[in-house]
JSON list of C-alpha atoms in Angstrom, two decimals:
[
{"chain": "A", "resi": 1, "resn": "MET", "atom": "CA", "xyz": [111.69, 115.86, 87.68]},
{"chain": "A", "resi": 2, "resn": "ASN", "atom": "CA", "xyz": [115.07, 115.47, 89.35]},
{"chain": "A", "resi": 3, "resn": "VAL", "atom": "CA", "xyz": [115.59, 113.47, 92.56]},
{"chain": "A", "resi": 4, "resn": "THR", "atom": "CA", "xyz": [118.56, 113.55, 94.93]},
{"chain": "A", "resi": 5, "resn": "TYR", "atom": "CA", "xyz": [118.58, 110.72, 97.46]},
{"chain": "A", "resi": 6, "resn": "ALA", "atom": "CA", "xyz": [120.78, 108.57, 99.67]},
{"chain": "A", "resi": 7, "resn": "CYS", "atom": "CA", "xyz": [121.05, 104.97, 98.49]},
{"chain": "A", "resi": 8, "resn": "PRO", "atom": "CA", "xyz": [119.32, 102.65, 101.00]},
{"chain": "A", "resi": 9, "resn": "ASN", "atom": "CA", "xyz": [122.11, 100.08, 100.50]},
{"chain": "A", "resi": 10, "resn": "CYS", "atom": "CA", "xyz": [125.39, 102.07, 100.63]},
{"chain": "A", "resi": 11, "resn": "GLU", "atom": "CA", "xyz": [124.09, 105.51, 101.75]},
{"chain": "A", "resi": 12, "resn": "ALA", "atom": "CA", "xyz": [125.92, 107.27, 98.90]},
{"chain": "A", "resi": 13, "resn": "THR", "atom": "CA", "xyz": [124.26, 110.37, 97.47]},
{"chain": "A", "resi": 14, "resn": "ASN", "atom": "CA", "xyz": [122.71, 109.89, 94.03]},
{"chain": "A", "resi": 15, "resn": "ARG", "atom": "CA", "xyz": [120.94, 112.17, 91.61]},
{"chain": "A", "resi": 16, "resn": "GLY", "atom": "CA", "xyz": [118.73, 111.11, 88.76]},
{"chain": "A", "resi": 17, "resn": "ASP", "atom": "CA", "xyz": [116.03, 112.26, 86.39]},
{"chain": "A", "resi": 18, "resn": "VAL", "atom": "CA", "xyz": [112.64, 110.64, 86.77]},
{"chain": "A", "resi": 19, "resn": "GLN", "atom": "CA", "xyz": [110.13, 110.52, 83.92]},
{"chain": "A", "resi": 20, "resn": "ALA", "atom": "CA", "xyz": [106.64, 109.03, 83.77]},
{"chain": "A", "resi": 21, "resn": "THR", "atom": "CA", "xyz": [108.15, 105.89, 82.22]},
{"chain": "A", "resi": 22, "resn": "THR", "atom": "CA", "xyz": [110.88, 105.50, 84.86]},
{"chain": "A", "resi": 23, "resn": "ASP", "atom": "CA", "xyz": [110.31, 102.43, 87.02]},
{"chain": "A", "resi": 24, "resn": "ARG", "atom": "CA", "xyz": [113.73, 102.09, 88.73]},
{"chain": "A", "resi": 25, "resn": "LEU", "atom": "CA", "xyz": [116.42, 104.23, 90.35]},
{"chain": "A", "resi": 26, "resn": "THR", "atom": "CA", "xyz": [119.90, 102.71, 90.24]},
{"chain": "A", "resi": 27, "resn": "CYS", "atom": "CA", "xyz": [122.73, 103.69, 92.58]},
{"chain": "A", "resi": 28, "resn": "SER", "atom": "CA", "xyz": [125.80, 104.83, 90.66]},
{"chain": "A", "resi": 29, "resn": "HIS", "atom": "CA", "xyz": [128.11, 103.52, 93.40]},
{"chain": "A", "resi": 30, "resn": "CYS", "atom": "CA", "xyz": [126.87, 100.04, 94.33]},
{"chain": "A", "resi": 31, "resn": "GLN", "atom": "CA", "xyz": [124.39, 99.43, 91.46]},
{"chain": "A", "resi": 32, "resn": "TYR", "atom": "CA", "xyz": [121.54, 98.84, 93.94]},
{"chain": "A", "resi": 33, "resn": "SER", "atom": "CA", "xyz": [118.24, 99.07, 92.09]},
{"chain": "A", "resi": 34, "resn": "LEU", "atom": "CA", "xyz": [115.28, 100.72, 93.77]},
{"chain": "A", "resi": 35, "resn": "SER", "atom": "CA", "xyz": [111.87, 100.17, 92.20]},
{"chain": "A", "resi": 36, "resn": "ILE", "atom": "CA", "xyz": [109.46, 103.09, 91.86]},
{"chain": "A", "resi": 37, "resn": "ASP", "atom": "CA", "xyz": [105.91, 101.97, 92.52]},
{"chain": "A", "resi": 38, "resn": "PRO", "atom": "CA", "xyz": [103.74, 103.57, 91.18]},
{"chain": "A", "resi": 39, "resn": "PRO", "atom": "CA", "xyz": [105.56, 105.77, 88.66]},
{"chain": "A", "resi": 40, "resn": "PRO", "atom": "CA", "xyz": [104.99, 109.51, 89.15]},
{"chain": "A", "resi": 41, "resn": "ALA", "atom": "CA", "xyz": [102.58, 111.47, 86.98]},
{"chain": "A", "resi": 42, "resn": "THR", "atom": "CA", "xyz": [104.31, 114.09, 84.86]},
{"chain": "A", "resi": 43, "resn": "ASP", "atom": "CA", "xyz": [101.63, 116.78, 85.13]},
{"chain": "A", "resi": 44, "resn": "GLY", "atom": "CA", "xyz": [100.24, 116.18, 88.63]},
{"chain": "A", "resi": 45, "resn": "PRO", "atom": "CA", "xyz": [101.69, 116.82, 92.06]},
{"chain": "A", "resi": 46, "resn": "LEU", "atom": "CA", "xyz": [103.96, 114.25, 93.68]},
{"chain": "A", "resi": 47, "resn": "ASP", "atom": "CA", "xyz": [101.93, 112.66, 96.49]},
{"chain": "A", "resi": 48, "resn": "HIS", "atom": "CA", "xyz": [104.53, 110.23, 97.89]},
{"chain": "A", "resi": 49, "resn": "CYS", "atom": "CA", "xyz": [108.27, 109.77, 98.13]},
{"chain": "A", "resi": 50, "resn": "LEU", "atom": "CA", "xyz": [109.74, 107.64, 95.34]},
{"chain": "A", "resi": 51, "resn": "VAL", "atom": "CA", "xyz": [112.61, 106.37, 97.51]},
{"chain": "A", "resi": 52, "resn": "CYS", "atom": "CA", "xyz": [110.71, 105.34, 100.65]},
{"chain": "A", "resi": 53, "resn": "PRO", "atom": "CA", "xyz": [107.01, 104.70, 101.34]},
{"chain": "A", "resi": 54, "resn": "CYS", "atom": "CA", "xyz": [106.52, 108.09, 103.06]},
{"chain": "A", "resi": 55, "resn": "GLN", "atom": "CA", "xyz": [103.42, 110.12, 102.16]},
{"chain": "A", "resi": 56, "resn": "GLU", "atom": "CA", "xyz": [104.57, 113.34, 103.86]},
{"chain": "A", "resi": 57, "resn": "LEU", "atom": "CA", "xyz": [106.63, 115.81, 101.86]},
{"chain": "A", "resi": 58, "resn": "TYR", "atom": "CA", "xyz": [107.35, 119.47, 102.50]},
{"chain": "A", "resi": 59, "resn": "ILE", "atom": "CA", "xyz": [108.51, 122.55, 100.60]},
{"chain": "A", "resi": 60, "resn": "ARG", "atom": "CA", "xyz": [111.80, 124.27, 101.39]},
{"chain": "A", "resi": 61, "resn": "LYS", "atom": "CA", "xyz": [114.19, 126.65, 99.65]},
{"chain": "A", "resi": 62, "resn": "ASP", "atom": "CA", "xyz": [116.69, 125.05, 97.26]},
{"chain": "A", "resi": 63, "resn": "PHE", "atom": "CA", "xyz": [119.65, 126.63, 99.02]},
{"chain": "A", "resi": 64, "resn": "SER", "atom": "CA", "xyz": [122.48, 125.23, 101.12]},
{"chain": "A", "resi": 65, "resn": "GLN", "atom": "CA", "xyz": [121.81, 125.95, 104.78]},
{"chain": "A", "resi": 66, "resn": "ARG", "atom": "CA", "xyz": [125.53, 125.83, 105.51]},
{"chain": "A", "resi": 67, "resn": "LEU", "atom": "CA", "xyz": [126.20, 128.53, 102.94]},
{"chain": "A", "resi": 68, "resn": "GLY", "atom": "CA", "xyz": [123.41, 130.69, 104.37]},
{"chain": "A", "resi": 69, "resn": "VAL", "atom": "CA", "xyz": [124.74, 130.41, 107.92]},
{"chain": "A", "resi": 70, "resn": "THR", "atom": "CA", "xyz": [128.28, 131.10, 106.65]},
{"chain": "A", "resi": 71, "resn": "ILE", "atom": "CA", "xyz": [127.11, 134.34, 105.01]},
{"chain": "A", "resi": 72, "resn": "ILE", "atom": "CA", "xyz": [125.41, 135.48, 108.22]},
{"chain": "A", "resi": 73, "resn": "VAL", "atom": "CA", "xyz": [128.44, 134.57, 110.38]},
{"chain": "A", "resi": 74, "resn": "ILE", "atom": "CA", "xyz": [130.83, 136.45, 108.08]},
{"chain": "A", "resi": 75, "resn": "GLY", "atom": "CA", "xyz": [128.57, 139.51, 108.22]},
{"chain": "A", "resi": 76, "resn": "PHE", "atom": "CA", "xyz": [128.46, 139.27, 112.02]},
{"chain": "A", "resi": 77, "resn": "ILE", "atom": "CA", "xyz": [132.25, 138.95, 112.31]},
{"chain": "A", "resi": 78, "resn": "LEU", "atom": "CA", "xyz": [132.90, 141.89, 109.97]},
{"chain": "A", "resi": 79, "resn": "SER", "atom": "CA", "xyz": [130.33, 143.98, 111.82]},
{"chain": "A", "resi": 80, "resn": "SER", "atom": "CA", "xyz": [131.95, 143.09, 115.15]},
{"chain": "A", "resi": 81, "resn": "ILE", "atom": "CA", "xyz": [135.36, 144.16, 113.84]},
{"chain": "A", "resi": 82, "resn": "ALA", "atom": "CA", "xyz": [133.94, 147.52, 112.73]},
{"chain": "A", "resi": 83, "resn": "TRP", "atom": "CA", "xyz": [132.24, 147.92, 116.13]},
{"chain": "A", "resi": 84, "resn": "TYR", "atom": "CA", "xyz": [135.54, 147.14, 117.91]},
{"chain": "A", "resi": 85, "resn": "TYR", "atom": "CA", "xyz": [137.23, 150.00, 116.02]},
{"chain": "A", "resi": 86, "resn": "TYR", "atom": "CA", "xyz": [134.42, 152.41, 117.05]},
{"chain": "A", "resi": 87, "resn": "GLN", "atom": "CA", "xyz": [132.84, 152.52, 113.60]},
{"chain": "A", "resi": 88, "resn": "PRO", "atom": "CA", "xyz": [129.14, 152.00, 114.44]},
{"chain": "A", "resi": 89, "resn": "TYR", "atom": "CA", "xyz": [127.90, 153.27, 111.07]},
{"chain": "A", "resi": 90, "resn": "TRP", "atom": "CA", "xyz": [130.10, 150.78, 109.23]},
{"chain": "A", "resi": 91, "resn": "SER", "atom": "CA", "xyz": [128.96, 148.09, 111.61]},
{"chain": "A", "resi": 92, "resn": "TYR", "atom": "CA", "xyz": [125.29, 148.79, 110.89]},
{"chain": "A", "resi": 93, "resn": "ALA", "atom": "CA", "xyz": [126.02, 149.12, 107.16]},
{"chain": "A", "resi": 94, "resn": "ILE", "atom": "CA", "xyz": [127.66, 145.67, 107.12]},
{"chain": "A", "resi": 95, "resn": "LEU", "atom": "CA", "xyz": [124.72, 144.13, 108.99]},
{"chain": "A", "resi": 96, "resn": "GLY", "atom": "CA", "xyz": [122.26, 145.84, 106.62]},
{"chain": "A", "resi": 97, "resn": "ALA", "atom": "CA", "xyz": [124.19, 144.70, 103.54]},
{"chain": "A", "resi": 98, "resn": "THR", "atom": "CA", "xyz": [124.26, 141.13, 104.88]},
{"chain": "A", "resi": 99, "resn": "ALA", "atom": "CA", "xyz": [120.51, 141.21, 105.51]},
{"chain": "A", "resi": 100, "resn": "LEU", "atom": "CA", "xyz": [119.87, 142.69, 102.04]},
{"chain": "A", "resi": 101, "resn": "PHE", "atom": "CA", "xyz": [122.06, 140.03, 100.39]},
{"chain": "A", "resi": 102, "resn": "ASP", "atom": "CA", "xyz": [120.18, 137.32, 102.31]},
{"chain": "A", "resi": 103, "resn": "PHE", "atom": "CA", "xyz": [116.83, 138.78, 101.24]},
{"chain": "A", "resi": 104, "resn": "VAL", "atom": "CA", "xyz": [117.86, 138.94, 97.56]},
{"chain": "A", "resi": 105, "resn": "LEU", "atom": "CA", "xyz": [118.97, 135.30, 97.72]},
{"chain": "A", "resi": 106, "resn": "TYR", "atom": "CA", "xyz": [115.64, 134.39, 99.32]},
{"chain": "A", "resi": 107, "resn": "LEU", "atom": "CA", "xyz": [113.76, 135.99, 96.41]},
{"chain": "A", "resi": 108, "resn": "ARG", "atom": "CA", "xyz": [115.99, 134.52, 93.69]},
{"chain": "A", "resi": 109, "resn": "VAL", "atom": "CA", "xyz": [116.29, 130.91, 94.88]},
{"chain": "A", "resi": 110, "resn": "GLY", "atom": "CA", "xyz": [113.51, 128.50, 93.98]},
{"chain": "A", "resi": 111, "resn": "ASN", "atom": "CA", "xyz": [111.83, 125.81, 96.06]},
{"chain": "A", "resi": 112, "resn": "LEU", "atom": "CA", "xyz": [112.21, 122.06, 96.21]},
{"chain": "A", "resi": 113, "resn": "LEU", "atom": "CA", "xyz": [110.20, 119.23, 97.72]},
{"chain": "A", "resi": 114, "resn": "GLN", "atom": "CA", "xyz": [111.77, 117.10, 100.48]},
{"chain": "A", "resi": 115, "resn": "CYS", "atom": "CA", "xyz": [110.76, 113.89, 102.21]},
{"chain": "A", "resi": 116, "resn": "TYR", "atom": "CA", "xyz": [110.53, 113.90, 106.01]},
{"chain": "A", "resi": 117, "resn": "ARG", "atom": "CA", "xyz": [111.63, 110.29, 106.35]},
{"chain": "A", "resi": 118, "resn": "CYS", "atom": "CA", "xyz": [114.55, 109.74, 103.94]},
{"chain": "A", "resi": 119, "resn": "HIS", "atom": "CA", "xyz": [115.29, 113.41, 103.10]},
{"chain": "A", "resi": 120, "resn": "ALA", "atom": "CA", "xyz": [115.13, 112.81, 99.34]},
{"chain": "A", "resi": 121, "resn": "GLU", "atom": "CA", "xyz": [114.96, 116.10, 97.42]},
{"chain": "A", "resi": 122, "resn": "TYR", "atom": "CA", "xyz": [112.76, 116.63, 94.36]},
{"chain": "A", "resi": 123, "resn": "ARG", "atom": "CA", "xyz": [113.37, 119.47, 91.92]},
{"chain": "A", "resi": 124, "resn": "GLY", "atom": "CA", "xyz": [111.23, 120.40, 88.94]},
{"chain": "A", "resi": 125, "resn": "VAL", "atom": "CA", "xyz": [108.06, 118.97, 90.46]},
{"chain": "A", "resi": 126, "resn": "ALA", "atom": "CA", "xyz": [104.69, 120.07, 89.09]},
{"chain": "A", "resi": 127, "resn": "GLY", "atom": "CA", "xyz": [102.13, 121.24, 91.64]},
{"chain": "A", "resi": 128, "resn": "LEU", "atom": "CA", "xyz": [104.67, 122.26, 94.27]},
{"chain": "A", "resi": 129, "resn": "ASP", "atom": "CA", "xyz": [102.21, 124.68, 95.89]},
{"chain": "A", "resi": 130, "resn": "SER", "atom": "CA", "xyz": [99.86, 121.84, 96.85]},
{"chain": "A", "resi": 131, "resn": "HIS", "atom": "CA", "xyz": [102.32, 120.74, 99.55]},
{"chain": "A", "resi": 132, "resn": "GLU", "atom": "CA", "xyz": [102.77, 122.16, 103.04]},
{"chain": "A", "resi": 133, "resn": "HIS", "atom": "CA", "xyz": [105.82, 123.97, 104.34]},
{"chain": "A", "resi": 134, "resn": "PHE", "atom": "CA", "xyz": [108.08, 122.42, 106.98]},
{"chain": "A", "resi": 135, "resn": "SER", "atom": "CA", "xyz": [106.36, 121.25, 110.16]},
{"chain": "A", "resi": 136, "resn": "LEU", "atom": "CA", "xyz": [108.53, 120.76, 113.23]},
{"chain": "A", "resi": 137, "resn": "GLU", "atom": "CA", "xyz": [105.96, 118.39, 114.75]},
{"chain": "A", "resi": 138, "resn": "THR", "atom": "CA", "xyz": [106.05, 116.06, 111.72]},
{"chain": "A", "resi": 139, "resn": "HIS", "atom": "CA", "xyz": [109.84, 116.27, 111.53]},
{"chain": "A", "resi": 140, "resn": "GLU", "atom": "CA", "xyz": [110.18, 115.37, 115.21]},
{"chain": "A", "resi": 141, "resn": "ARG", "atom": "CA", "xyz": [107.85, 112.40, 114.79]},
{"chain": "A", "resi": 142, "resn": "TYR", "atom": "CA", "xyz": [110.07, 110.96, 112.03]},
{"chain": "A", "resi": 143, "resn": "ARG", "atom": "CA", "xyz": [113.26, 111.79, 113.95]},
{"chain": "A", "resi": 144, "resn": "GLN", "atom": "CA", "xyz": [111.98, 109.98, 117.05]},
{"chain": "A", "resi": 145, "resn": "GLN", "atom": "CA", "xyz": [110.90, 107.00, 114.96]},
{"chain": "A", "resi": 146, "resn": "ALA", "atom": "CA", "xyz": [114.38, 106.74, 113.41]},
{"chain": "A", "resi": 147, "resn": "ALA", "atom": "CA", "xyz": [115.99, 107.00, 116.85]},
{"chain": "A", "resi": 148, "resn": "ARG", "atom": "CA", "xyz": [113.78, 104.19, 118.23]},
{"chain": "A", "resi": 149, "resn": "LEU", "atom": "CA", "xyz": [114.55, 101.96, 115.23]},
{"chain": "A", "resi": 150, "resn": "ASN", "atom": "CA", "xyz": [118.30, 102.57, 115.62]},
{"chain": "A", "resi": 151, "resn": "GLN", "atom": "CA", "xyz": [118.10, 101.81, 119.34]},
{"chain": "A", "resi": 152, "resn": "ALA", "atom": "CA", "xyz": [116.14, 98.61, 118.72]},
{"chain": "A", "resi": 153, "resn": "ALA", "atom": "CA", "xyz": [118.62, 97.52, 116.06]},
{"chain": "A", "resi": 154, "resn": "SER", "atom": "CA", "xyz": [121.62, 98.16, 118.31]},
{"chain": "A", "resi": 155, "resn": "SER", "atom": "CA", "xyz": [120.09, 96.33, 121.30]},
{"chain": "A", "resi": 156, "resn": "ALA", "atom": "CA", "xyz": [118.94, 93.30, 119.27]},
{"chain": "A", "resi": 157, "resn": "PRO", "atom": "CA", "xyz": [120.90, 90.10, 119.99]},
{"chain": "A", "resi": 158, "resn": "ARG", "atom": "CA", "xyz": [123.46, 89.23, 117.34]},
{"chain": "A", "resi": 159, "resn": "GLU", "atom": "CA", "xyz": [123.76, 85.78, 115.92]}
]
């Protein structure tokens, strides 16, 4: 299994392979060591985040959302240019080709597992289908919790 996570100490992005015998993740930037307790099973599904104590994980496509939006925006702009020059068939063809390209990418790209709390990403996880897809309600709960913790930390008296 492969994990991509933000270091809790320096917030740098790290990627590492995790085996059944792995008991620590070490940041390649600040050498912060994060213990994995308990170690993950190699054949079973991952039931908790290895970076934070969160028990809620969700499935999403292993594809850059920025790249996906960029593809759609380029298709929209090209279609708008064709429409401006009174070429409606080309405009529809460009929109159709963009949608077809997006659909092919959707079919070809695999899934990954992501943590709601720390946003760690897990690739190559066994039993991926045992997890739920993204839930906006759960995401909002963790987002609100992080906002309250940041507000409490910023309003705490400094010594």
